[in-house]
Coordinates of N, CA and C in Angstrom, one line a residue:
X1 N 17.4 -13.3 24.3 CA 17.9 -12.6 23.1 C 16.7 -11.8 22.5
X2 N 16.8 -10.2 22.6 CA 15.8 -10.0 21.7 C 15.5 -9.8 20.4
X3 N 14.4 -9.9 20.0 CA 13.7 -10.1 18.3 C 14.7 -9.0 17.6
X4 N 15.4 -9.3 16.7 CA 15.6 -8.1 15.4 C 14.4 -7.8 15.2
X5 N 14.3 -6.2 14.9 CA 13.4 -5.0 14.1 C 13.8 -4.8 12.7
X6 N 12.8 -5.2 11.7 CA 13.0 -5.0 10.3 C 12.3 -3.6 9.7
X7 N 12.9 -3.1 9.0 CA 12.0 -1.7 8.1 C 11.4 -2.0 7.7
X8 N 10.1 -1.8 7.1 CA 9.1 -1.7 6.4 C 8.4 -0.6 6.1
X9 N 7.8 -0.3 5.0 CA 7.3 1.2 4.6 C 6.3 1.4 4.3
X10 N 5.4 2.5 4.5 CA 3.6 2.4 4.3 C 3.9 3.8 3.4
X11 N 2.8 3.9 2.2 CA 2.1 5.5 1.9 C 1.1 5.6 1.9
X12 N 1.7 7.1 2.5 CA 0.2 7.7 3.1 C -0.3 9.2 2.2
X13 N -1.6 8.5 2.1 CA -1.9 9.9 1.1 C -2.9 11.0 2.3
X14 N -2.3 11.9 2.7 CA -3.2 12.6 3.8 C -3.5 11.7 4.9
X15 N -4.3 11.1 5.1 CA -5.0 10.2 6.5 C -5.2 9.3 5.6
X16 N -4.8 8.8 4.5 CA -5.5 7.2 4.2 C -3.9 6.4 4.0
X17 N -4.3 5.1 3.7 CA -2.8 4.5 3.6 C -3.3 3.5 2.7
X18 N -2.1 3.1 1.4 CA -2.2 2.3 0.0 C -2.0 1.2 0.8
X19 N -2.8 0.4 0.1 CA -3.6 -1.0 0.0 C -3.4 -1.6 -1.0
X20 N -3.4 -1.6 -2.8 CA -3.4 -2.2 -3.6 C -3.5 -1.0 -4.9
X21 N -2.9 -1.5 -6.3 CA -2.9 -0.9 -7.3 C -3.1 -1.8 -8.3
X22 N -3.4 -1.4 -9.2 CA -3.3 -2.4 -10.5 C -3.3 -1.3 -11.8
X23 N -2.7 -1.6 -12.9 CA -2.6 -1.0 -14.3 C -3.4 -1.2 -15.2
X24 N -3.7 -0.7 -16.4 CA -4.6 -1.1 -17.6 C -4.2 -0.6 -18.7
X25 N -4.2 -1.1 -19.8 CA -4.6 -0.2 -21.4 C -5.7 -0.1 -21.3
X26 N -6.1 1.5 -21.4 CA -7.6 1.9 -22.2 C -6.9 2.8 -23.1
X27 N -7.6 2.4 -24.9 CA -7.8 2.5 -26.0 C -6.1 3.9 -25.3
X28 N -5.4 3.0 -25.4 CA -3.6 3.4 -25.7 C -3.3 3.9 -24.9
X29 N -4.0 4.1 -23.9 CA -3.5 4.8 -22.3 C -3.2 3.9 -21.4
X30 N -2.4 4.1 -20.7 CA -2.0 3.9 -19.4 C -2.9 4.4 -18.2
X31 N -3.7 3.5 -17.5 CA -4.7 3.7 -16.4 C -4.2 3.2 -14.8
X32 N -3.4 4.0 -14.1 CA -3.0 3.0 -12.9 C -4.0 3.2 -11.7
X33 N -4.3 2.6 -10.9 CA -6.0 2.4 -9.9 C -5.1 2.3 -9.0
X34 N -5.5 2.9 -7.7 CA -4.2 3.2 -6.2 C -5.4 3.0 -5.5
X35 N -5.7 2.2 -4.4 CA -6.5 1.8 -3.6 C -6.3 1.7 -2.1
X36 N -6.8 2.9 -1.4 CA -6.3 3.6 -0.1 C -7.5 3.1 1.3
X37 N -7.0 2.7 2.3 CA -8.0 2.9 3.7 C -7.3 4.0 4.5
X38 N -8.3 3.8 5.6 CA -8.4 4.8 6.7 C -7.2 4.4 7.6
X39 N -7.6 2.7 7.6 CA -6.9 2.0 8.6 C -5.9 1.4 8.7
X40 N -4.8 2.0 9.2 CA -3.2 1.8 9.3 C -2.7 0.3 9.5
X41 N -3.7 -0.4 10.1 CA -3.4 -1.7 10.2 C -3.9 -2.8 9.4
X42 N -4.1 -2.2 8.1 CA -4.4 -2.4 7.1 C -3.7 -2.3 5.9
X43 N -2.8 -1.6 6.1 CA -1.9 -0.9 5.2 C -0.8 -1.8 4.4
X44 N -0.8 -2.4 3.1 CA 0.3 -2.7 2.6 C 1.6 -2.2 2.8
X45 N 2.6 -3.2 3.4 CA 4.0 -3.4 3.7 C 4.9 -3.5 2.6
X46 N 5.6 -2.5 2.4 CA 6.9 -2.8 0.8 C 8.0 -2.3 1.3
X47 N 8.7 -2.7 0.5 CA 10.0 -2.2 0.8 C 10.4 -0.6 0.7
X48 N 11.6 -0.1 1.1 CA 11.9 1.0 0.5 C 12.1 1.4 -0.7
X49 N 12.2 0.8 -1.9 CA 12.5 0.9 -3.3 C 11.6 1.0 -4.0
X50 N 10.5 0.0 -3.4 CA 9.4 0.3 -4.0 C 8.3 1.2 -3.1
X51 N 8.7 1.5 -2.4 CA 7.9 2.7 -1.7 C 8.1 4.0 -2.4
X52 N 9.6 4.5 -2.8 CA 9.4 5.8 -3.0 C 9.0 5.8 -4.4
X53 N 9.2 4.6 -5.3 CA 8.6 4.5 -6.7 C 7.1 4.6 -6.8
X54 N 5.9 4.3 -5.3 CA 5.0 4.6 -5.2 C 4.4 5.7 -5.1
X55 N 5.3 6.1 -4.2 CA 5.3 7.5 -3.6 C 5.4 8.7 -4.7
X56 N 6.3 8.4 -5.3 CA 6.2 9.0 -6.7 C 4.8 9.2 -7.4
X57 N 4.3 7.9 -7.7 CA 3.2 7.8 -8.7 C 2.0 8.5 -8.1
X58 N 1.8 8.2 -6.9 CA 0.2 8.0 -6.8 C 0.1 9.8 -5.7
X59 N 1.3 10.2 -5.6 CA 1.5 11.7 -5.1 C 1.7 11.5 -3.1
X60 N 1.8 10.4 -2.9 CA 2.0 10.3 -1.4 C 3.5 10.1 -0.9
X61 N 3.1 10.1 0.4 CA 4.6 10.0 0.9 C 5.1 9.1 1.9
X62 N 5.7 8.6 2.1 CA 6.4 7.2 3.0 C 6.6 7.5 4.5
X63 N 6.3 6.7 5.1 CA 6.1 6.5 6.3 C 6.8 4.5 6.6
X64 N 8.0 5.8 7.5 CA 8.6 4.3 8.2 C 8.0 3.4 9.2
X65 N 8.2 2.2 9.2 CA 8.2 1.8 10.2 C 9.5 0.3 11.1
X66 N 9.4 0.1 12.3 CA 9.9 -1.0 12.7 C 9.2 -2.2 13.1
X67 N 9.8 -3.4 12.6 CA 8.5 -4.2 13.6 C 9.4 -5.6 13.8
X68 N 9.0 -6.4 14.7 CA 9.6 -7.8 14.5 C 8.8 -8.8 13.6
X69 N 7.6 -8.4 13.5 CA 6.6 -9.6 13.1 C 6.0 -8.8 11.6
X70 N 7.0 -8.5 10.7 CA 6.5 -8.0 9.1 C 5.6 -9.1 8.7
X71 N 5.6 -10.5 8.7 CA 4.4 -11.4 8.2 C 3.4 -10.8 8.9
X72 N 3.2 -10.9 10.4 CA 1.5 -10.2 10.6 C 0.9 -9.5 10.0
X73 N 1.7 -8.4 9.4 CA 1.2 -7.1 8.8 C 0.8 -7.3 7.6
X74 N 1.3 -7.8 6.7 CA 1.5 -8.6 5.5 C 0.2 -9.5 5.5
X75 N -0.2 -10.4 6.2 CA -1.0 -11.5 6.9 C -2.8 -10.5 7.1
X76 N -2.7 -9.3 7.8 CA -3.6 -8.6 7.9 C -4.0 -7.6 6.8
X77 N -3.0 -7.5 5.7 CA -3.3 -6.6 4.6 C -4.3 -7.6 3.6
X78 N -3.7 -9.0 3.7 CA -4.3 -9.8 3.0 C -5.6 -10.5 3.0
X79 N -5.4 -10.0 4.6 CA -7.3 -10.3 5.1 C -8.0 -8.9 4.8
X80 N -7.7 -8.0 4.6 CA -8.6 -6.5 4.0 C -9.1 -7.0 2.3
X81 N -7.6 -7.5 2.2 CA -8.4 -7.9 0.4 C -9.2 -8.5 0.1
X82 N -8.4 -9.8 0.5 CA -9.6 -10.8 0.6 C -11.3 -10.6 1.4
X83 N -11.6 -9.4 2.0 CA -12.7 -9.1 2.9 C -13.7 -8.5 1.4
X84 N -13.0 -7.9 1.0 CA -13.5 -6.3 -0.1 C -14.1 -5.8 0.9
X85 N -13.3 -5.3 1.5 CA -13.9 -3.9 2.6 C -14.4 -3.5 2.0
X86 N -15.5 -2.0 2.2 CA -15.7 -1.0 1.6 C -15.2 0.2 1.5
X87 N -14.5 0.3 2.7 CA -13.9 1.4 3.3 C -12.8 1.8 2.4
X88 N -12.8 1.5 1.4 CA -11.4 2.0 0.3 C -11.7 3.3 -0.6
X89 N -10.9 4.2 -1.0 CA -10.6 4.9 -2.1 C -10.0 4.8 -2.9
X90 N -10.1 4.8 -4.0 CA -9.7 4.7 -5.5 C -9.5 6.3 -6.4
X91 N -8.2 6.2 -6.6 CA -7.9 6.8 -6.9 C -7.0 6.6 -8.7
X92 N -7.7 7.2 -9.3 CA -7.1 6.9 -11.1 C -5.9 8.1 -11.8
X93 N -5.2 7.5 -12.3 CA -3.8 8.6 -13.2 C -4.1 7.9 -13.9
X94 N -4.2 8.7 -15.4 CA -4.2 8.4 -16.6 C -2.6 8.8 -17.7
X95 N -2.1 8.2 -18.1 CA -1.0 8.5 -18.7 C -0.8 8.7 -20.3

């Protein structure tokens, strides 16, 4: 019997792919931080609902994918973070 294939979705800004974000108040603003690699297999796995609500923010765009094994990918995003690569870009919107 073979594996079901599940969707999962990456954005990609040009050649890099989101990894992590986080938000802030500075003095009454809204600061959101979008944190991109090179490397695809690296790339945080979300859903489609929250993909295109990324996709939105940070000005990129969604890229499908299929896979049987969404923990591996998941599993490898989490070893980038936990690494603090260097290889990341940061990118800031101020609101």
């Amino acid at each position: 019997m073979p594996n079901r294939e599940y969707p999962f979705y990456f954005i990609k800004l040009g050649t890099l792919y989101y990894v992590y974000h986080s938000y802030k108040n500075v003095k009454k603003k809204e600061v959101s931080s979008y944190e991109f690699t090179n490397d695809e297999s690296l790339a945080f796995p979300i859903d489609e609902e929250s993909a295109k609500q990324l996709a939105d923010e940070c000005g990129g765009h969604i890229v499908m994918k299929n896979a049987t094994d969404y923990i591996s990918q998941g599993e490898r995003w989490s070893h980038f973070i936990d690494s603090k690569k260097k290889n990341i870009w940061r990118i800031y919107i101020i609101n």
